[in-house]
Coordinates of C-alpha atoms and ligand atoms in Angstrom, one line a residue:
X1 CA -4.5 -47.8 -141.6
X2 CA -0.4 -47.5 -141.1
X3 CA 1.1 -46.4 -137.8
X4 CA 1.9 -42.7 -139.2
X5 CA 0.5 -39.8 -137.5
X6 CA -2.8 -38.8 -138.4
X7 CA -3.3 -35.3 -139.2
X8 CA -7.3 -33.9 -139.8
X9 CA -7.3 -31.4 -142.5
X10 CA -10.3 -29.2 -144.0
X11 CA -11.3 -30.7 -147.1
X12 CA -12.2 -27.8 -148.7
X13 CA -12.5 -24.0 -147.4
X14 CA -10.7 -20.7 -146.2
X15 CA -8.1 -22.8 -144.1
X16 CA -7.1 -25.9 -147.1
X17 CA -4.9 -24.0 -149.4
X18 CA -2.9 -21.9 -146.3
X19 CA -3.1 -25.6 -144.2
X20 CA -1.2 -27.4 -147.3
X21 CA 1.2 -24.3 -147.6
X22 CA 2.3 -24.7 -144.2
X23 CA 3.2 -28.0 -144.1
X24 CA 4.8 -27.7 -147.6
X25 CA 7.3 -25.1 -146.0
X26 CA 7.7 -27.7 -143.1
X27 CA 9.5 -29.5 -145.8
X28 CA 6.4 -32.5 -146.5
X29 CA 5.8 -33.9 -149.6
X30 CA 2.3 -34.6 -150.2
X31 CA 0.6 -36.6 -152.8
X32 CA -1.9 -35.0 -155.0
X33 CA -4.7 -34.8 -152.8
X34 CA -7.9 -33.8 -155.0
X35 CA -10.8 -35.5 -153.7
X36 CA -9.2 -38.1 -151.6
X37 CA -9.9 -38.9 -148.0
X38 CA -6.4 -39.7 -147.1
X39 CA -3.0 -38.9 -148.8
X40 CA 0.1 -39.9 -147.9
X41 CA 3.4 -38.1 -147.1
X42 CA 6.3 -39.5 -149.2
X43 CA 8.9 -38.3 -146.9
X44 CA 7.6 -37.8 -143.3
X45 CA 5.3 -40.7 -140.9
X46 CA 2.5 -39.0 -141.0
X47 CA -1.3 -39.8 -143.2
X48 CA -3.2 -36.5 -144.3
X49 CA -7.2 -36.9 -143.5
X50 CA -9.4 -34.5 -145.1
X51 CA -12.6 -33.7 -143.6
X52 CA -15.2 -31.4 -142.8
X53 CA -13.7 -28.5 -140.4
X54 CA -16.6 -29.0 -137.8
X55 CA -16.2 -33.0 -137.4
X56 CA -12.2 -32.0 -137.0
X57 CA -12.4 -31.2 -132.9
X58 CA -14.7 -34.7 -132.6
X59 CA -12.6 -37.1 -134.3
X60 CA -9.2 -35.6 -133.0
X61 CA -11.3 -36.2 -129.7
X62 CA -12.6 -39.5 -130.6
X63 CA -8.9 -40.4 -131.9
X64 CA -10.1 -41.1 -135.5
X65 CA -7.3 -38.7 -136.3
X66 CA -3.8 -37.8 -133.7
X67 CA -4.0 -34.2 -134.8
X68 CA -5.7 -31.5 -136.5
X69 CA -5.6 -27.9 -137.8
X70 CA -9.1 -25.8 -137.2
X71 CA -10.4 -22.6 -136.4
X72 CA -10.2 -21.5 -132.8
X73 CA -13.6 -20.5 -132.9
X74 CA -14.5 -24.3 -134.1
X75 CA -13.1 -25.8 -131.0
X76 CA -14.2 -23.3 -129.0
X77 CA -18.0 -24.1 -130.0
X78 CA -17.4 -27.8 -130.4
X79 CA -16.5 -28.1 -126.5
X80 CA -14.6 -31.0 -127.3
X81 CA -11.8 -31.6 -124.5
X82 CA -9.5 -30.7 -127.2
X83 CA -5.3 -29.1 -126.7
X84 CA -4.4 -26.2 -128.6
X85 CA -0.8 -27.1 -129.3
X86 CA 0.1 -24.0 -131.6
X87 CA -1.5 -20.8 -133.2
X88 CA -0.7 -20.8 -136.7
X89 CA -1.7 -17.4 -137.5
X90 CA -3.5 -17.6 -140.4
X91 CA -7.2 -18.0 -140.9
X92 CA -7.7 -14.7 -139.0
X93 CA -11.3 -13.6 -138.2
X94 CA -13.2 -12.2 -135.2
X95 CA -16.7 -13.5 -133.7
X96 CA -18.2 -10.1 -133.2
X97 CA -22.4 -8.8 -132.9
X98 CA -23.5 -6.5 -135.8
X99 CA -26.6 -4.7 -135.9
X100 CA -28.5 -2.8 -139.3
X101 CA -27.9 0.2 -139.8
X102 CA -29.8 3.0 -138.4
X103 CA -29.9 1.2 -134.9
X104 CA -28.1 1.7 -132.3
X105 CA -26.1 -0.3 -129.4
X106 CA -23.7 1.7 -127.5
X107 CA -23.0 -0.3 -124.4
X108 CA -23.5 -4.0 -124.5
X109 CA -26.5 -4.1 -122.0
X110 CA -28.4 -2.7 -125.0
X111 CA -28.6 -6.4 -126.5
X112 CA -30.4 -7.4 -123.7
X113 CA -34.0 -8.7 -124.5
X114 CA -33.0 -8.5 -128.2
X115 CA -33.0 -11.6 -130.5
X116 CA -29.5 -12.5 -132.1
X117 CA -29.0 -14.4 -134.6
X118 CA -25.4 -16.8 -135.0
X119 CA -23.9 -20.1 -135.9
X120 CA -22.2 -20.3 -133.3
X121 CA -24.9 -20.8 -130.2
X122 CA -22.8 -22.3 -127.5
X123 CA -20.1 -20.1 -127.9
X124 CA -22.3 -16.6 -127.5
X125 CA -24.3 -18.5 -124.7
X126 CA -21.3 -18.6 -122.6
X127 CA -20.7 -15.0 -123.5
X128 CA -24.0 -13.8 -122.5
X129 CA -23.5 -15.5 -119.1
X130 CA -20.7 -14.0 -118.0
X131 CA -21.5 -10.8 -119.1
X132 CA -24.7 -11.4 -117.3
X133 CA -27.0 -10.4 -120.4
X134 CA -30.4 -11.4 -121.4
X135 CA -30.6 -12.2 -124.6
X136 CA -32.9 -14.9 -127.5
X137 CA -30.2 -16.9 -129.7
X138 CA -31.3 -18.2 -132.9
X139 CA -29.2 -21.2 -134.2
X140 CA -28.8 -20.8 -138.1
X141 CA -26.7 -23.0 -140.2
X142 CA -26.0 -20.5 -142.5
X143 CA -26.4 -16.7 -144.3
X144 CA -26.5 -15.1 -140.5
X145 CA -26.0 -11.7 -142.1
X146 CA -29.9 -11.4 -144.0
X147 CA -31.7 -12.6 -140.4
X148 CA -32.1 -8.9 -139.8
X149 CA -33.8 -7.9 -143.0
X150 CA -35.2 -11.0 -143.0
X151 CA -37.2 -10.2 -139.5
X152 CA -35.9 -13.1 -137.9
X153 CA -33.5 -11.6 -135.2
X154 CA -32.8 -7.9 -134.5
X155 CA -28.9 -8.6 -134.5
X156 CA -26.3 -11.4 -135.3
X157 CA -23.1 -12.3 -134.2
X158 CA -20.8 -14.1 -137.0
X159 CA -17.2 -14.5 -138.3
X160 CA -16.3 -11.6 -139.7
X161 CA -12.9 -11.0 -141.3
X162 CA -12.5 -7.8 -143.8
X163 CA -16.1 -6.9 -143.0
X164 CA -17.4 -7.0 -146.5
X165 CA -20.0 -8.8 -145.8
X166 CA -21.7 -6.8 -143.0
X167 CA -21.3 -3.8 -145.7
X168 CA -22.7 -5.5 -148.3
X169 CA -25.7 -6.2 -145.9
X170 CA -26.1 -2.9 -144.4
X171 CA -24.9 -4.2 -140.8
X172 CA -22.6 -2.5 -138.7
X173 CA -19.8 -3.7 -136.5
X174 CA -20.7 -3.7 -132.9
X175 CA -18.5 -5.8 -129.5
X176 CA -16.5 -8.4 -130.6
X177 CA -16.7 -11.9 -128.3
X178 CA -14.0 -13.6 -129.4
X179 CA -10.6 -13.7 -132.1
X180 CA -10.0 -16.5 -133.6
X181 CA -7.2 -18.4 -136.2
X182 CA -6.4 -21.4 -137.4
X183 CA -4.8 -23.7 -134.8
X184 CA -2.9 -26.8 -134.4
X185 CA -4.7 -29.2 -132.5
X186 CA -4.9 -32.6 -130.2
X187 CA -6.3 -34.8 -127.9
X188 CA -6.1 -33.8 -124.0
X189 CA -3.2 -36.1 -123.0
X190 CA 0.1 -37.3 -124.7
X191 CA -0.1 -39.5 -127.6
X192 CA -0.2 -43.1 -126.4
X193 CA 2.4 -44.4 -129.0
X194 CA 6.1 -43.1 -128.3
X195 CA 6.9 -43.4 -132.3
X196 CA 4.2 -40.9 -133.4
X197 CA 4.6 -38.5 -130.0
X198 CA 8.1 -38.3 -131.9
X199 CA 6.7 -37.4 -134.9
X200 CA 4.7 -34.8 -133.7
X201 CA 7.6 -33.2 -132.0
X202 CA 9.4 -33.1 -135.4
X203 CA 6.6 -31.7 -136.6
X204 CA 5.6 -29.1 -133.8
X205 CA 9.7 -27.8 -134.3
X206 CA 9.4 -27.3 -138.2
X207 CA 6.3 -25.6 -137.8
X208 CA 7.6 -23.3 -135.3
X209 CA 11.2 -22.8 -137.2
X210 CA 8.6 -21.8 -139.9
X211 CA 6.3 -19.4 -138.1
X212 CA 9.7 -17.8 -136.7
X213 CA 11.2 -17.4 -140.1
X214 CA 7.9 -15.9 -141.1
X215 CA 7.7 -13.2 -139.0
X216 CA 11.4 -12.3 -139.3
X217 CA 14.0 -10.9 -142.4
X218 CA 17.4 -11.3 -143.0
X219 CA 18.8 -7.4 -143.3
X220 CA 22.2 -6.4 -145.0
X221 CA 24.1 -3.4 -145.4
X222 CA 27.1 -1.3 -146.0
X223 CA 28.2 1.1 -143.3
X224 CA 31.4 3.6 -142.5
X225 CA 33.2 1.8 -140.1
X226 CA 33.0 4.6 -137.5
X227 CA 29.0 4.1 -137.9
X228 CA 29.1 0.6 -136.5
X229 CA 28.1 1.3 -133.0
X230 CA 25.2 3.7 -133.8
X231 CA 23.8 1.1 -136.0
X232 CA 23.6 -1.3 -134.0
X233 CA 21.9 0.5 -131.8
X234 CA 19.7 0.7 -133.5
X235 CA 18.8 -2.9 -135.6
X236 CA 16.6 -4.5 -133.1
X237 CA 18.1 -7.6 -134.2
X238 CA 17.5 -11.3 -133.0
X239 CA 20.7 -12.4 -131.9
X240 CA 24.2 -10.4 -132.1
X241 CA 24.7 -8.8 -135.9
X242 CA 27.3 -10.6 -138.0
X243 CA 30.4 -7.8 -138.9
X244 CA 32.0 -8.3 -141.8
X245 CA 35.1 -6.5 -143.5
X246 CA 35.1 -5.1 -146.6
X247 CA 38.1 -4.9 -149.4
X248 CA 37.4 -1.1 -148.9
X249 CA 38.7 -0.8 -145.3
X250 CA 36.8 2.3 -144.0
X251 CA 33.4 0.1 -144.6
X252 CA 31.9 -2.7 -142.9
X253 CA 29.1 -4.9 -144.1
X254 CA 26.2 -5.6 -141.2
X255 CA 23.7 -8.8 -141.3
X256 CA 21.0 -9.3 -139.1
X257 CA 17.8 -11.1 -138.7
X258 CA 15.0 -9.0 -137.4
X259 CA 11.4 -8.9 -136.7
X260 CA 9.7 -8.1 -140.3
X261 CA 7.2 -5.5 -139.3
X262 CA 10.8 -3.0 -137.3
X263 CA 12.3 -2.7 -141.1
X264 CA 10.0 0.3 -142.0
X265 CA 10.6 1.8 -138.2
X266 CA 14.6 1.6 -138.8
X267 CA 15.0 2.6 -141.9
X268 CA 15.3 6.4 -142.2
X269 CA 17.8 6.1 -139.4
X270 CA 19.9 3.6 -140.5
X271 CA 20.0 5.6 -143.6
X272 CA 20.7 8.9 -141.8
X273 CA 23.8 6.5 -139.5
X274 CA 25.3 5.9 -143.1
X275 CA 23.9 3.0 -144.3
X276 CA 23.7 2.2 -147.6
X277 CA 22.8 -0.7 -150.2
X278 CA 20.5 -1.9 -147.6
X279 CA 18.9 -5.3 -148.4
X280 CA 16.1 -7.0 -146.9
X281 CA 15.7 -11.0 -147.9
X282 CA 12.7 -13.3 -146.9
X283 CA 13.7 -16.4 -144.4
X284 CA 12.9 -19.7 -145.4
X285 CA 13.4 -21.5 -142.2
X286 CA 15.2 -20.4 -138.7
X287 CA 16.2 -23.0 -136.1
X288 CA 16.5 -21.0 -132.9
Ligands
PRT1 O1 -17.2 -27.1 -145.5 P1 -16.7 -26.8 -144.2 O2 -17.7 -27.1 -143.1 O3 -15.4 -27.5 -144.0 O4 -16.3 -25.3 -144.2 P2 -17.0 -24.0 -143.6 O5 -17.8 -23.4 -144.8 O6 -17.8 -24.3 -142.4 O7 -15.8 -23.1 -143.2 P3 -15.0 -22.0 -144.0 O8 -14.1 -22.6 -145.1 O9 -15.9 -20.9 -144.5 O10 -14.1 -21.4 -142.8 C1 -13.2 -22.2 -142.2 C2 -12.6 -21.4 -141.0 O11 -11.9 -20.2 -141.6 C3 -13.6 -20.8 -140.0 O12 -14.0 -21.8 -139.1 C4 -12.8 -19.7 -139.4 O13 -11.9 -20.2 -138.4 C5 -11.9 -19.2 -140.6 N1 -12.4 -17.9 -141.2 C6 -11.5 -16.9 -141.4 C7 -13.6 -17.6 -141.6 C8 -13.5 -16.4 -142.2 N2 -12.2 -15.9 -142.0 C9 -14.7 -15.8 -142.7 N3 -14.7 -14.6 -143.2 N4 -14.7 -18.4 -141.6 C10 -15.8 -17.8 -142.2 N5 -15.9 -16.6 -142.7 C11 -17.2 -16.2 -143.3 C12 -18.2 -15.6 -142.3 O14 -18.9 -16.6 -141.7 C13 -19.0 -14.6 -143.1 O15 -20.0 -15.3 -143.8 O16 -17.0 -15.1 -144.3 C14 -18.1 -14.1 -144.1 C15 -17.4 -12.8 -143.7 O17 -16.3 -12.5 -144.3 P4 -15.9 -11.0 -144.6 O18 -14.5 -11.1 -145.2 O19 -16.8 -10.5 -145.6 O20 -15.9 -10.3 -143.3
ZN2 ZN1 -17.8 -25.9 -141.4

């Protein structure tokens, strides 16, 4: 195989499409990848592995692949010795118990001596130790959420994410163990090769520039000149807001880039300051 950097991707699953999407905004070009075990970048170093998401912690480990992107919650039950080197927040979901309905567990010592049922053994093991509780773990590979009706454990504890699921199976939501999202990954250690420990810099800087864009807007308005002060007092705004002059001279126009989720905060009292023709634009990329 070339000398690129070798980034471990799930083949197919929850974190493919949002995986490819990310990288895509990080300005790579990748080959069609259907059913391929490796692709190409045409205009970045770097090979694209597709794999299972549970062999991804091992063969980053084993150095089969530089890189990878997996759940946190895969790592966490692989043990693998392996870095996180960035959240990428997406692939969002919690490791939590649920019980059926019409039982009850109010404080978590009520597990104790119960059977639970998860795919993720070593994980809750380590939970039930330091929360010094007794309880039977039954590994299943998959469909945690009919063990109870089936008999086979009184509770589980499984991924959950908008909680369908447990509905749909008549279990309710009980202590969480753990939150989880999709994360960049790589061996403990620097890369041994200087050319592809450069590479993964680039990388590691677009994907941040990306995740920063993300979570920010670019804001313009109008304002009455006498309103400039009050207003940017109130735009929690990045860096400084750009001023600029209008051909009507008792107006200004205001840009800033700020934090997406403050826009619905600020509004009503921008508005009430004067502001008016207020325009709120997506961000592609933001260098910092
Ligand atoms: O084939 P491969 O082994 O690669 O894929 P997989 O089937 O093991 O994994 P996949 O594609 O289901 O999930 C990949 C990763 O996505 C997981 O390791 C988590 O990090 C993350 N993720 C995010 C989830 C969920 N949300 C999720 N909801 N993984 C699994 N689920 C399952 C959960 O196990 C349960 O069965 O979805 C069901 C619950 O979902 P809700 O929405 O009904 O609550
Ligand atoms: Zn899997």
């Amino acid at each position: 195989m070339s000398g690129n950097l070798k980034l471990a991707l799930q083949k197919k699953g929850r974190l493919t499409e949002k995986s490819l999407e990310l990288l895509s905004l990080c300005g790579l070009d990748i080959e069609n990848y259907s059913e391929r075990l490796v692709v190409s970048v045409r205009n970045f170093p770097m090979d694209i592995l597709f794999l299972r998401d549970d062999d991804i912690p091992e063969y980053v480990q084993d150095g089969v692949a530089d890189i990878g992107i997996v759940g946190e919650n895969v790592v966490s039950e692989k043990q693998t010795q392996s870095l996180i080197l960035e959240k990428l927040g997406f692939g969002r979901c919690s490791l939590l118990f649920a019980y059926p309905e019409g039982k009850e567990i109010k404080k978590i010592e009520d597990i104790n001596e119960k059977t639970i049922a998860t795919t993720y053994p070593r994980i809750l093991k380590e939970y039930l130790r330091t929360n010094n509780l007794n309880a039977k773990v039954i590994e299943l590979r998959g469909s945690v959420e009919i063990a109870p009706s089936l008999g086979v454990a009184d509770l589980i504890c499984d991924i959950v994410s908008t909680g369908n699921t447990l509905m749909m199976n008549k279990l309710k939501k009980s202590f969480k163990v753990f939150d989880s999202q999709a994360v960049l990954i790589s061996a403990a250690g620097e890369l041994k090769d200087e050319r592809k420990n450069d590479v993964l810099r680039d990388l590691l800087r677009r994907i941040r520039s990306v995740k920063t864009a993300h979570s920010s807007k670019y804001l313009m308005m109008n304002i009455p000149k006498e309103s400039l002060d009050k207003i940017i007092g109130i735009i929690p705004s990045l860096k400084s807001p750009t001023v600029l002059h209008l051909a009507d001279e008792n107006m200004l126009a205001v840009h800033a880039v700020i934090p997406s989720d403050k826009f619905w905060e600020i509004i009503e009292d921008l508005k009430s300051a004067g502001a008016s023709g207020v325009l709120l634009l997506p961000i592609e990329n933001l260098i910092q």
